[in-house]
Amino acid sequence: MSRKTFYRYNPATDGYERVYPSARQRLWSVLRQTVIGVAAGIGVALAAYYIIDFPREKKLRDENQRLRASVELLDRRSDRAIDVMEDIMARDNNFYRVMLQADPLPPGRRLAGLERQRLYEEYDTMPDYSLVGAVTDKLDLLDHMIYAQSNSFDELRQQAASLKDRAEHVPAIPPVSAKHLKQMASGYGYRRDPVYGTSRFHEGMDFAADIGTPVYATADGVVDWADWKSAYGNLIELRHGYNYTTRYAHLSKILVKKGQMVKRGDQIGLVGNTGKSTGPHLHYEVHLAGKHQNPVNYYFYDLSPEEYDAMIRRAENAGHVMD
Protein backbone atom coordinates (compact mmCIF):
# COMPACT_ATOMS: atom_id res chain seq x y z
CA MET A 1 0.00 0.00 0.00
CA SER A 2 1.54 3.36 -1.09
CA ARG A 3 1.90 6.14 1.44
CA LYS A 4 -0.09 9.31 0.77
CA THR A 5 1.90 12.48 -0.06
CA PHE A 6 0.66 15.92 0.99
CA TYR A 7 1.55 19.40 -0.47
CA ARG A 8 0.72 22.96 0.48
CA TYR A 9 0.87 26.25 -1.40
CA ASN A 10 3.64 28.73 -0.50
CA PRO A 11 2.72 32.32 -1.55
CA ALA A 12 6.31 33.50 -1.13
CA THR A 13 7.58 31.23 -3.82
CA ASP A 14 4.24 31.01 -5.66
CA GLY A 15 4.60 27.23 -5.64
CA TYR A 16 3.59 23.98 -3.88
CA GLU A 17 5.86 22.47 -1.29
CA ARG A 18 5.75 18.94 0.03
CA VAL A 19 4.56 18.54 3.65
CA TYR A 20 6.41 16.08 5.86
CA PRO A 21 4.50 14.78 9.05
CA SER A 22 6.15 15.18 12.45
CA ALA A 23 7.33 12.24 14.53
CA ARG A 24 4.35 12.70 16.90
CA GLN A 25 1.90 12.62 14.04
CA ARG A 26 3.51 9.49 12.63
CA LEU A 27 3.35 7.78 16.11
CA TRP A 28 -0.29 8.66 16.63
CA SER A 29 -1.14 7.33 13.18
CA VAL A 30 0.55 4.02 13.95
CA LEU A 31 -1.20 3.70 17.35
CA ARG A 32 -4.56 4.48 15.85
CA GLN A 33 -4.17 1.84 13.20
CA THR A 34 -2.94 -0.70 15.77
CA VAL A 35 -5.93 -0.12 18.09
CA ILE A 36 -8.35 -0.40 15.21
CA GLY A 37 -6.69 -3.62 14.13
CA VAL A 38 -6.75 -5.19 17.62
CA ALA A 39 -10.40 -4.21 18.17
CA ALA A 40 -11.32 -5.68 14.84
CA GLY A 41 -9.48 -8.87 15.71
CA ILE A 42 -11.26 -9.20 19.08
CA GLY A 43 -14.60 -8.60 17.43
CA VAL A 44 -13.91 -11.27 14.86
CA ALA A 45 -12.78 -13.72 17.59
CA LEU A 46 -15.89 -13.12 19.72
CA ALA A 47 -18.13 -13.49 16.74
CA ALA A 48 -16.42 -16.73 15.88
CA TYR A 49 -16.73 -18.00 19.48
CA TYR A 50 -20.47 -17.34 19.77
CA ILE A 51 -21.45 -18.02 16.21
CA ILE A 52 -19.15 -20.84 15.29
CA ASP A 53 -19.57 -23.85 17.61
CA PHE A 54 -16.09 -25.28 17.96
CA PRO A 55 -16.06 -28.92 19.20
CA ARG A 56 -13.76 -28.25 22.17
CA GLU A 57 -15.78 -25.27 23.45
CA LYS A 58 -19.04 -27.15 22.94
CA LYS A 59 -17.72 -30.09 24.97
CA LEU A 60 -16.64 -27.78 27.80
CA ARG A 61 -20.03 -26.02 27.90
CA ASP A 62 -21.90 -29.33 27.98
CA GLU A 63 -19.64 -30.62 30.75
CA ASN A 64 -20.18 -27.44 32.77
CA GLN A 65 -23.96 -27.79 32.48
CA ARG A 66 -23.79 -31.40 33.66
CA LEU A 67 -21.59 -30.41 36.63
CA ARG A 68 -23.98 -27.64 37.60
CA ALA A 69 -26.94 -30.03 37.43
CA SER A 70 -25.02 -32.48 39.64
CA VAL A 71 -24.21 -29.78 42.22
CA GLU A 72 -27.85 -28.65 42.30
CA LEU A 73 -28.96 -32.26 42.85
CA LEU A 74 -26.40 -32.62 45.64
CA ASP A 75 -27.72 -29.41 47.19
CA ARG A 76 -31.28 -30.78 47.27
CA ARG A 77 -30.09 -34.09 48.71
CA SER A 78 -28.15 -32.21 51.41
CA ASP A 79 -31.32 -30.33 52.36
CA ARG A 80 -33.25 -33.59 52.72
CA ALA A 81 -30.45 -35.21 54.75
CA ILE A 82 -30.31 -32.22 57.12
CA ASP A 83 -34.10 -32.39 57.57
CA VAL A 84 -33.80 -36.07 58.53
CA MET A 85 -30.97 -35.32 60.98
CA GLU A 86 -32.95 -32.51 62.58
CA ASP A 87 -35.85 -34.92 63.11
CA ILE A 88 -33.49 -37.49 64.68
CA MET A 89 -32.02 -34.79 66.93
CA ALA A 90 -35.51 -33.76 68.04
CA ARG A 91 -36.44 -37.36 68.87
CA ASP A 92 -33.09 -37.83 70.62
CA ASN A 93 -33.69 -34.86 72.93
CA ASN A 94 -37.44 -35.22 73.43
CA PHE A 95 -37.86 -38.99 73.57
CA TYR A 96 -34.71 -41.09 73.92
CA ARG A 97 -33.02 -38.80 76.45
CA VAL A 98 -36.26 -38.21 78.36
CA MET A 99 -36.87 -41.96 78.54
CA LEU A 100 -33.36 -42.54 79.88
CA GLN A 101 -33.49 -39.49 82.18
CA ALA A 102 -30.56 -37.84 80.39
CA ASP A 103 -30.19 -34.10 79.87
CA PRO A 104 -30.85 -32.86 76.30
CA LEU A 105 -27.81 -31.98 74.24
CA PRO A 106 -27.69 -28.18 73.74
CA PRO A 107 -27.18 -26.84 70.20
CA GLY A 108 -23.75 -25.53 71.16
CA ARG A 109 -22.57 -29.04 71.99
CA ARG A 110 -24.12 -30.59 68.90
CA LEU A 111 -22.46 -28.09 66.55
CA ALA A 112 -19.30 -27.37 68.53
CA GLY A 113 -16.41 -26.32 66.31
CA LEU A 114 -18.56 -25.80 63.23
CA GLU A 115 -17.13 -22.93 61.22
CA ARG A 116 -16.55 -22.22 57.57
CA GLN A 117 -13.29 -23.95 56.80
CA ARG A 118 -11.37 -22.47 53.91
CA LEU A 119 -10.73 -25.81 52.29
CA TYR A 120 -12.39 -24.70 49.10
CA GLU A 121 -10.39 -21.64 48.10
CA GLU A 122 -9.93 -23.04 44.61
CA TYR A 123 -13.67 -22.53 44.12
CA ASP A 124 -13.37 -18.77 44.58
CA THR A 125 -12.56 -18.26 40.91
CA MET A 126 -15.43 -20.41 39.64
CA PRO A 127 -18.55 -18.70 38.22
CA ASP A 128 -20.77 -21.00 40.28
CA TYR A 129 -18.80 -20.51 43.50
CA SER A 130 -21.85 -19.35 45.46
CA LEU A 131 -23.68 -22.61 44.74
CA VAL A 132 -20.62 -24.77 45.45
CA GLY A 133 -19.96 -22.81 48.66
CA ALA A 134 -23.55 -23.30 49.85
CA VAL A 135 -23.35 -27.05 49.25
CA THR A 136 -20.01 -27.40 51.05
CA ASP A 137 -21.42 -25.44 54.02
CA LYS A 138 -24.35 -27.83 54.22
CA LEU A 139 -22.06 -30.84 54.03
CA ASP A 140 -19.96 -29.40 56.88
CA LEU A 141 -23.13 -28.97 58.92
CA LEU A 142 -24.28 -32.49 58.10
CA ASP A 143 -20.88 -33.94 59.09
CA HIS A 144 -21.07 -32.23 62.50
CA MET A 145 -24.69 -33.29 63.03
CA ILE A 146 -23.88 -36.93 62.26
CA TYR A 147 -20.78 -36.86 64.50
CA ALA A 148 -22.67 -35.30 67.42
CA GLN A 149 -25.60 -37.69 67.00
CA SER A 150 -23.27 -40.69 66.90
CA ASN A 151 -21.71 -39.55 70.18
CA SER A 152 -25.17 -39.02 71.66
CA PHE A 153 -26.25 -42.56 70.78
CA ASP A 154 -23.04 -43.89 72.34
CA GLU A 155 -23.91 -42.04 75.56
CA LEU A 156 -27.48 -43.37 75.49
CA ARG A 157 -26.20 -46.91 74.96
CA GLN A 158 -24.12 -46.53 78.10
CA GLN A 159 -27.13 -45.05 79.90
CA ALA A 160 -29.26 -48.02 78.87
CA ALA A 161 -26.59 -50.43 80.08
CA SER A 162 -26.64 -48.76 83.49
CA LEU A 163 -30.46 -48.80 83.78
CA LYS A 164 -30.51 -52.28 85.28
CA ASP A 165 -27.99 -51.25 87.92
CA ARG A 166 -29.94 -48.06 88.60
CA ALA A 167 -33.23 -49.95 88.91
CA GLU A 168 -31.68 -52.25 91.52
CA HIS A 169 -30.52 -49.27 93.59
CA VAL A 170 -33.76 -47.28 93.61
CA PRO A 171 -36.07 -47.98 96.62
CA ALA A 172 -38.99 -49.91 95.17
CA ILE A 173 -40.64 -52.16 97.81
CA PRO A 174 -42.23 -51.61 101.25
CA PRO A 175 -39.80 -52.24 104.13
CA VAL A 176 -42.37 -54.40 105.97
CA SER A 177 -44.21 -57.29 104.36
CA ALA A 178 -47.94 -56.75 103.94
CA LYS A 179 -48.66 -60.00 105.82
CA HIS A 180 -46.98 -58.59 108.94
CA LEU A 181 -48.50 -55.13 108.69
CA LYS A 182 -51.17 -54.32 111.27
CA GLN A 183 -52.03 -50.90 109.93
CA MET A 184 -50.60 -47.82 108.24
CA ALA A 185 -50.06 -45.69 111.31
CA SER A 186 -49.15 -42.47 109.57
CA GLY A 187 -48.31 -41.23 106.11
CA TYR A 188 -46.09 -38.50 104.75
CA GLY A 189 -47.00 -34.85 105.39
CA TYR A 190 -48.19 -32.59 108.18
CA ARG A 191 -49.40 -34.52 111.24
CA ARG A 192 -50.04 -33.88 114.94
CA ASP A 193 -47.01 -34.70 117.10
CA PRO A 194 -48.01 -37.44 119.62
CA VAL A 195 -45.69 -36.09 122.34
CA TYR A 196 -45.81 -32.30 121.96
CA GLY A 197 -49.28 -32.00 120.44
CA THR A 198 -48.12 -29.51 117.79
CA SER A 199 -48.46 -29.80 114.03
CA ARG A 200 -45.26 -30.82 112.29
CA PHE A 201 -44.16 -32.30 109.02
CA HIS A 202 -43.83 -36.08 109.12
CA GLU A 203 -40.89 -36.90 106.83
CA GLY A 204 -41.59 -40.60 106.35
CA MET A 205 -44.18 -43.34 106.85
CA ASP A 206 -44.98 -45.31 109.99
CA PHE A 207 -45.72 -49.03 109.67
CA ALA A 208 -47.39 -50.42 112.81
CA ALA A 209 -46.28 -54.01 113.43
CA ASP A 210 -45.36 -56.31 116.29
CA ILE A 211 -41.93 -56.05 117.87
CA GLY A 212 -39.62 -58.48 116.09
CA THR A 213 -41.33 -58.16 112.69
CA PRO A 214 -38.68 -58.40 109.92
CA VAL A 215 -37.56 -55.19 108.22
CA TYR A 216 -36.21 -55.44 104.69
CA ALA A 217 -33.84 -53.33 102.59
CA THR A 218 -35.89 -51.66 99.86
CA ALA A 219 -32.99 -51.47 97.35
CA ASP A 220 -29.39 -52.55 96.88
CA GLY A 221 -26.94 -50.43 98.80
CA VAL A 222 -24.37 -50.14 101.55
CA VAL A 223 -25.00 -49.60 105.25
CA ASP A 224 -24.02 -46.04 106.11
CA TRP A 225 -25.33 -46.04 109.71
CA ALA A 226 -26.25 -48.91 112.02
CA ASP A 227 -26.49 -47.60 115.58
CA TRP A 228 -28.52 -45.55 118.03
CA LYS A 229 -29.40 -42.04 116.85
CA SER A 230 -31.28 -39.82 119.34
CA ALA A 231 -35.03 -39.68 118.59
CA TYR A 232 -34.72 -42.31 115.87
CA GLY A 233 -33.67 -44.93 118.41
CA ASN A 234 -31.95 -47.85 116.75
CA LEU A 235 -31.46 -46.61 113.19
CA ILE A 236 -30.22 -48.11 109.94
CA GLU A 237 -29.37 -45.78 107.08
CA LEU A 238 -28.63 -47.28 103.66
CA ARG A 239 -26.78 -45.43 100.90
CA HIS A 240 -27.99 -46.74 97.53
CA GLY A 241 -26.15 -44.55 95.05
CA TYR A 242 -27.84 -42.44 92.39
CA ASN A 243 -28.43 -39.88 95.20
CA TYR A 244 -30.83 -42.20 97.10
CA THR A 245 -30.71 -43.03 100.83
CA THR A 246 -33.27 -44.73 103.07
CA ARG A 247 -33.76 -44.76 106.87
CA TYR A 248 -35.29 -47.46 109.10
CA ALA A 249 -35.92 -46.18 112.65
CA HIS A 250 -37.09 -47.37 116.13
CA LEU A 251 -35.75 -50.89 115.53
CA SER A 252 -35.63 -53.44 118.33
CA LYS A 253 -32.59 -55.06 116.75
CA ILE A 254 -30.07 -54.16 114.06
CA LEU A 255 -28.90 -57.12 111.93
CA VAL A 256 -26.29 -55.37 109.76
CA LYS A 257 -23.05 -53.45 110.25
CA LYS A 258 -21.75 -50.21 108.85
CA GLY A 259 -20.09 -50.75 105.47
CA GLN A 260 -21.98 -53.98 104.78
CA MET A 261 -23.42 -54.47 101.28
CA VAL A 262 -27.09 -55.42 101.13
CA LYS A 263 -29.47 -56.44 98.35
CA ARG A 264 -33.10 -55.49 97.94
CA GLY A 265 -35.20 -57.84 100.10
CA ASP A 266 -32.41 -58.66 102.58
CA GLN A 267 -33.56 -58.63 106.21
CA ILE A 268 -31.66 -55.84 107.96
CA GLY A 269 -33.48 -55.40 111.29
CA LEU A 270 -36.52 -55.99 113.44
CA VAL A 271 -39.43 -53.67 114.22
CA GLY A 272 -39.17 -52.13 117.68
CA ASN A 273 -40.20 -49.25 119.91
CA THR A 274 -36.92 -47.45 120.60
CA GLY A 275 -36.20 -43.75 120.63
CA LYS A 276 -39.03 -41.19 120.47
CA SER A 277 -41.82 -43.69 119.82
CA THR A 278 -45.30 -44.24 121.27
CA GLY A 279 -45.75 -47.83 120.12
CA PRO A 280 -44.15 -50.66 118.14
CA HIS A 281 -43.67 -49.53 114.54
CA LEU A 282 -41.13 -48.86 111.82
CA HIS A 283 -40.49 -45.28 110.76
CA TYR A 284 -39.29 -45.35 107.12
CA GLU A 285 -37.81 -42.47 105.07
CA VAL A 286 -36.65 -42.05 101.48
CA HIS A 287 -34.23 -39.25 100.53
CA LEU A 288 -33.25 -38.16 97.03
CA ALA A 289 -30.30 -35.76 96.70
CA GLY A 290 -30.69 -34.90 100.38
CA LYS A 291 -34.40 -34.07 100.14
CA HIS A 292 -37.20 -36.06 101.74
CA GLN A 293 -39.49 -37.96 99.38
CA ASN A 294 -42.93 -39.43 99.93
CA PRO A 295 -42.15 -43.15 100.44
CA VAL A 296 -45.50 -44.18 99.02
CA ASN A 297 -44.13 -43.33 95.58
CA TYR A 298 -41.47 -46.03 95.93
CA TYR A 299 -43.46 -49.24 96.30
CA PHE A 300 -44.00 -50.07 92.65
CA TYR A 301 -42.16 -53.44 92.58
CA ASP A 302 -43.82 -55.37 95.38
CA LEU A 303 -47.48 -54.35 95.17
CA SER A 304 -50.23 -55.00 92.67
CA PRO A 305 -52.08 -51.92 91.35
CA GLU A 306 -54.93 -52.69 93.75
CA GLU A 307 -52.61 -53.07 96.75
CA TYR A 308 -50.72 -49.93 95.79
CA ASP A 309 -53.95 -47.94 95.54
CA ALA A 310 -55.11 -49.27 98.91
CA MET A 311 -51.78 -48.31 100.55
CA ILE A 312 -52.05 -44.77 99.19
CA ARG A 313 -55.54 -44.42 100.63
CA ARG A 314 -54.41 -45.74 104.01
CA ALA A 315 -51.42 -43.41 104.05
CA GLU A 316 -53.58 -40.39 103.21
CA ASN A 317 -56.17 -41.22 105.87
CA ALA A 318 -53.73 -42.23 108.62
CA GLY A 319 -53.27 -39.31 110.98
CA HIS A 320 -51.80 -40.87 114.10
CA VAL A 321 -48.06 -40.27 114.21
CA MET A 322 -46.21 -42.75 116.41
CA ASP A 323 -42.89 -40.85 116.69
XYZ file of C-alpha atoms in Angstrom:
323
model
C 0.000 0.000 0.000
C 1.535 3.360 -1.092
C 1.895 6.144 1.445
C -0.093 9.311 0.771
C 1.901 12.476 -0.060
C 0.659 15.919 0.988
C 1.547 19.404 -0.469
C 0.722 22.965 0.484
C 0.867 26.251 -1.399
C 3.645 28.732 -0.499
C 2.725 32.321 -1.553
C 6.308 33.498 -1.129
C 7.583 31.226 -3.817
C 4.241 31.006 -5.658
C 4.603 27.230 -5.645
C 3.586 23.980 -3.884
C 5.862 22.473 -1.286
C 5.752 18.937 0.032
C 4.557 18.538 3.653
C 6.409 16.078 5.864
C 4.495 14.784 9.051
C 6.150 15.185 12.449
C 7.326 12.236 14.529
C 4.353 12.699 16.901
C 1.904 12.618 14.037
C 3.507 9.492 12.633
C 3.354 7.781 16.106
C -0.292 8.660 16.634
C -1.138 7.326 13.180
C 0.554 4.023 13.952
C -1.198 3.699 17.351
C -4.562 4.477 15.847
C -4.167 1.840 13.200
C -2.944 -0.697 15.765
C -5.926 -0.120 18.093
C -8.346 -0.402 15.208
C -6.688 -3.617 14.131
C -6.753 -5.186 17.617
C -10.403 -4.214 18.167
C -11.325 -5.680 14.844
C -9.480 -8.871 15.707
C -11.264 -9.202 19.077
C -14.601 -8.598 17.428
C -13.912 -11.267 14.857
C -12.777 -13.723 17.589
C -15.888 -13.120 19.723
C -18.135 -13.486 16.738
C -16.415 -16.729 15.882
C -16.731 -17.999 19.482
C -20.471 -17.338 19.774
C -21.452 -18.015 16.210
C -19.149 -20.840 15.293
C -19.575 -23.854 17.610
C -16.086 -25.276 17.959
C -16.064 -28.917 19.201
C -13.763 -28.249 22.166
C -15.780 -25.275 23.453
C -19.041 -27.145 22.937
C -17.725 -30.088 24.970
C -16.643 -27.778 27.801
C -20.033 -26.020 27.901
C -21.896 -29.329 27.975
C -19.644 -30.620 30.747
C -20.180 -27.439 32.775
C -23.956 -27.794 32.478
C -23.786 -31.401 33.662
C -21.591 -30.414 36.629
C -23.982 -27.636 37.604
C -26.935 -30.031 37.426
C -25.016 -32.484 39.640
C -24.210 -29.784 42.220
C -27.855 -28.655 42.295
C -28.963 -32.260 42.845
C -26.398 -32.619 45.635
C -27.722 -29.407 47.194
C -31.277 -30.781 47.275
C -30.093 -34.091 48.710
C -28.148 -32.214 51.407
C -31.321 -30.332 52.357
C -33.255 -33.590 52.716
C -30.454 -35.213 54.751
C -30.308 -32.216 57.122
C -34.096 -32.389 57.570
C -33.797 -36.069 58.530
C -30.970 -35.322 60.978
C -32.955 -32.508 62.581
C -35.850 -34.920 63.106
C -33.492 -37.490 64.675
C -32.021 -34.789 66.927
C -35.512 -33.765 68.040
C -36.442 -37.360 68.873
C -33.095 -37.828 70.617
C -33.688 -34.858 72.931
C -37.443 -35.219 73.426
C -37.858 -38.994 73.565
C -34.706 -41.088 73.919
C -33.023 -38.797 76.449
C -36.265 -38.206 78.356
C -36.870 -41.955 78.538
C -33.361 -42.543 79.882
C -33.486 -39.492 82.176
C -30.563 -37.836 80.389
C -30.186 -34.098 79.868
C -30.851 -32.855 76.305
C -27.814 -31.978 74.237
C -27.688 -28.184 73.743
C -27.181 -26.843 70.195
C -23.747 -25.531 71.161
C -22.568 -29.039 71.991
C -24.115 -30.591 68.902
C -22.462 -28.088 66.547
C -19.296 -27.372 68.533
C -16.408 -26.325 66.306
C -18.561 -25.797 63.232
C -17.127 -22.928 61.225
C -16.546 -22.223 57.568
C -13.286 -23.945 56.796
C -11.374 -22.469 53.905
C -10.728 -25.807 52.291
C -12.392 -24.701 49.104
C -10.392 -21.642 48.097
C -9.934 -23.040 44.608
C -13.669 -22.533 44.124
C -13.370 -18.775 44.576
C -12.564 -18.259 40.909
C -15.430 -20.408 39.644
C -18.546 -18.703 38.219
C -20.772 -21.004 40.281
C -18.800 -20.513 43.498
C -21.849 -19.349 45.458
C -23.683 -22.614 44.736
C -20.625 -24.766 45.446
C -19.961 -22.814 48.659
C -23.553 -23.302 49.846
C -23.352 -27.049 49.251
C -20.015 -27.400 51.053
C -21.418 -25.445 54.023
C -24.354 -27.834 54.217
C -22.057 -30.838 54.034
C -19.964 -29.398 56.876
C -23.133 -28.971 58.925
C -24.279 -32.487 58.105
C -20.881 -33.940 59.092
C -21.072 -32.229 62.496
C -24.687 -33.289 63.032
C -23.880 -36.926 62.265
C -20.783 -36.865 64.496
C -22.672 -35.297 67.418
C -25.602 -37.694 66.997
C -23.274 -40.688 66.899
C -21.712 -39.553 70.180
C -25.171 -39.016 71.660
C -26.254 -42.557 70.776
C -23.037 -43.895 72.345
C -23.909 -42.043 75.560
C -27.481 -43.367 75.488
C -26.200 -46.907 74.956
C -24.115 -46.525 78.105
C -27.130 -45.054 79.898
C -29.257 -48.021 78.873
C -26.589 -50.434 80.084
C -26.643 -48.757 83.489
C -30.460 -48.799 83.778
C -30.508 -52.282 85.277
C -27.987 -51.246 87.923
C -29.944 -48.061 88.601
C -33.225 -49.951 88.915
C -31.679 -52.252 91.517
C -30.519 -49.266 93.590
C -33.758 -47.277 93.608
C -36.073 -47.977 96.616
C -38.992 -49.912 95.168
C -40.642 -52.156 97.814
C -42.230 -51.608 101.253
C -39.796 -52.238 104.132
C -42.374 -54.396 105.972
C -44.207 -57.294 104.357
C -47.944 -56.749 103.944
C -48.663 -59.998 105.824
C -46.983 -58.589 108.941
C -48.500 -55.129 108.686
C -51.167 -54.317 111.269
C -52.032 -50.896 109.933
C -50.596 -47.819 108.244
C -50.056 -45.694 111.308
C -49.145 -42.470 109.566
C -48.306 -41.234 106.111
C -46.087 -38.497 104.748
C -46.999 -34.855 105.386
C -48.189 -32.591 108.180
C -49.404 -34.521 111.245
C -50.038 -33.881 114.944
C -47.013 -34.696 117.102
C -48.005 -37.443 119.617
C -45.693 -36.095 122.342
C -45.809 -32.305 121.962
C -49.281 -32.000 120.440
C -48.120 -29.513 117.790
C -48.464 -29.800 114.032
C -45.258 -30.821 112.289
C -44.162 -32.299 109.025
C -43.830 -36.081 109.122
C -40.888 -36.897 106.834
C -41.589 -40.604 106.349
C -44.177 -43.339 106.847
C -44.982 -45.310 109.995
C -45.718 -49.034 109.667
C -47.387 -50.424 112.814
C -46.280 -54.011 113.427
C -45.358 -56.313 116.294
C -41.926 -56.047 117.868
C -39.622 -58.476 116.090
C -41.326 -58.159 112.688
C -38.681 -58.396 109.919
C -37.562 -55.189 108.223
C -36.212 -55.442 104.686
C -33.839 -53.329 102.588
C -35.891 -51.657 99.863
C -32.991 -51.472 97.348
C -29.392 -52.551 96.875
C -26.936 -50.429 98.801
C -24.369 -50.143 101.548
C -25.003 -49.601 105.250
C -24.025 -46.041 106.110
C -25.326 -46.041 109.709
C -26.248 -48.906 112.020
C -26.493 -47.604 115.582
C -28.522 -45.548 118.030
C -29.397 -42.038 116.850
C -31.276 -39.821 119.341
C -35.035 -39.677 118.593
C -34.719 -42.313 115.869
C -33.668 -44.928 118.411
C -31.949 -47.850 116.745
C -31.459 -46.606 113.192
C -30.217 -48.107 109.941
C -29.371 -45.781 107.076
C -28.630 -47.281 103.660
C -26.782 -45.429 100.899
C -27.993 -46.745 97.529
C -26.149 -44.554 95.055
C -27.835 -42.438 92.391
C -28.433 -39.877 95.196
C -30.833 -42.201 97.101
C -30.710 -43.033 100.825
C -33.267 -44.735 103.073
C -33.764 -44.762 106.869
C -35.286 -47.457 109.101
C -35.919 -46.178 112.652
C -37.087 -47.370 116.134
C -35.754 -50.892 115.534
C -35.629 -53.445 118.329
C -32.591 -55.056 116.751
C -30.066 -54.157 114.056
C -28.901 -57.119 111.935
C -26.289 -55.369 109.755
C -23.045 -53.454 110.252
C -21.752 -50.209 108.848
C -20.089 -50.749 105.467
C -21.976 -53.978 104.783
C -23.422 -54.465 101.279
C -27.089 -55.423 101.130
C -29.472 -56.438 98.355
C -33.103 -55.490 97.939
C -35.197 -57.843 100.097
C -32.406 -58.665 102.576
C -33.560 -58.631 106.208
C -31.658 -55.836 107.959
C -33.476 -55.400 111.289
C -36.523 -55.993 113.444
C -39.433 -53.671 114.224
C -39.171 -52.129 117.683
C -40.204 -49.255 119.912
C -36.920 -47.455 120.604
C -36.196 -43.745 120.626
C -39.032 -41.191 120.474
C -41.817 -43.694 119.821
C -45.298 -44.240 121.266
C -45.754 -47.829 120.117
C -44.147 -50.665 118.140
C -43.667 -49.531 114.541
C -41.129 -48.862 111.820
C -40.491 -45.284 110.762
C -39.287 -45.350 107.117
C -37.814 -42.467 105.074
C -36.648 -42.055 101.483
C -34.229 -39.251 100.527
C -33.252 -38.155 97.030
C -30.304 -35.755 96.702
C -30.691 -34.899 100.384
C -34.403 -34.073 100.145
C -37.205 -36.062 101.744
C -39.493 -37.956 99.382
C -42.933 -39.431 99.930
C -42.147 -43.146 100.442
C -45.501 -44.184 99.022
C -44.130 -43.326 95.579
C -41.467 -46.031 95.934
C -43.464 -49.237 96.304
C -44.001 -50.066 92.646
C -42.156 -53.436 92.581
C -43.821 -55.369 95.377
C -47.482 -54.351 95.172
C -50.227 -54.999 92.667
C -52.077 -51.920 91.353
C -54.932 -52.690 93.746
C -52.609 -53.073 96.752
C -50.724 -49.933 95.794
C -53.953 -47.938 95.538
C -55.111 -49.270 98.912
C -51.782 -48.315 100.549
C -52.045 -44.767 99.189
C -55.541 -44.418 100.626
C -54.414 -45.744 104.009
C -51.421 -43.414 104.050
C -53.579 -40.389 103.214
C -56.170 -41.224 105.871
C -53.731 -42.227 108.618
C -53.272 -39.314 110.975
C -51.802 -40.869 114.101
C -48.059 -40.271 114.211
C -46.206 -42.750 116.412
C -42.887 -40.854 116.689
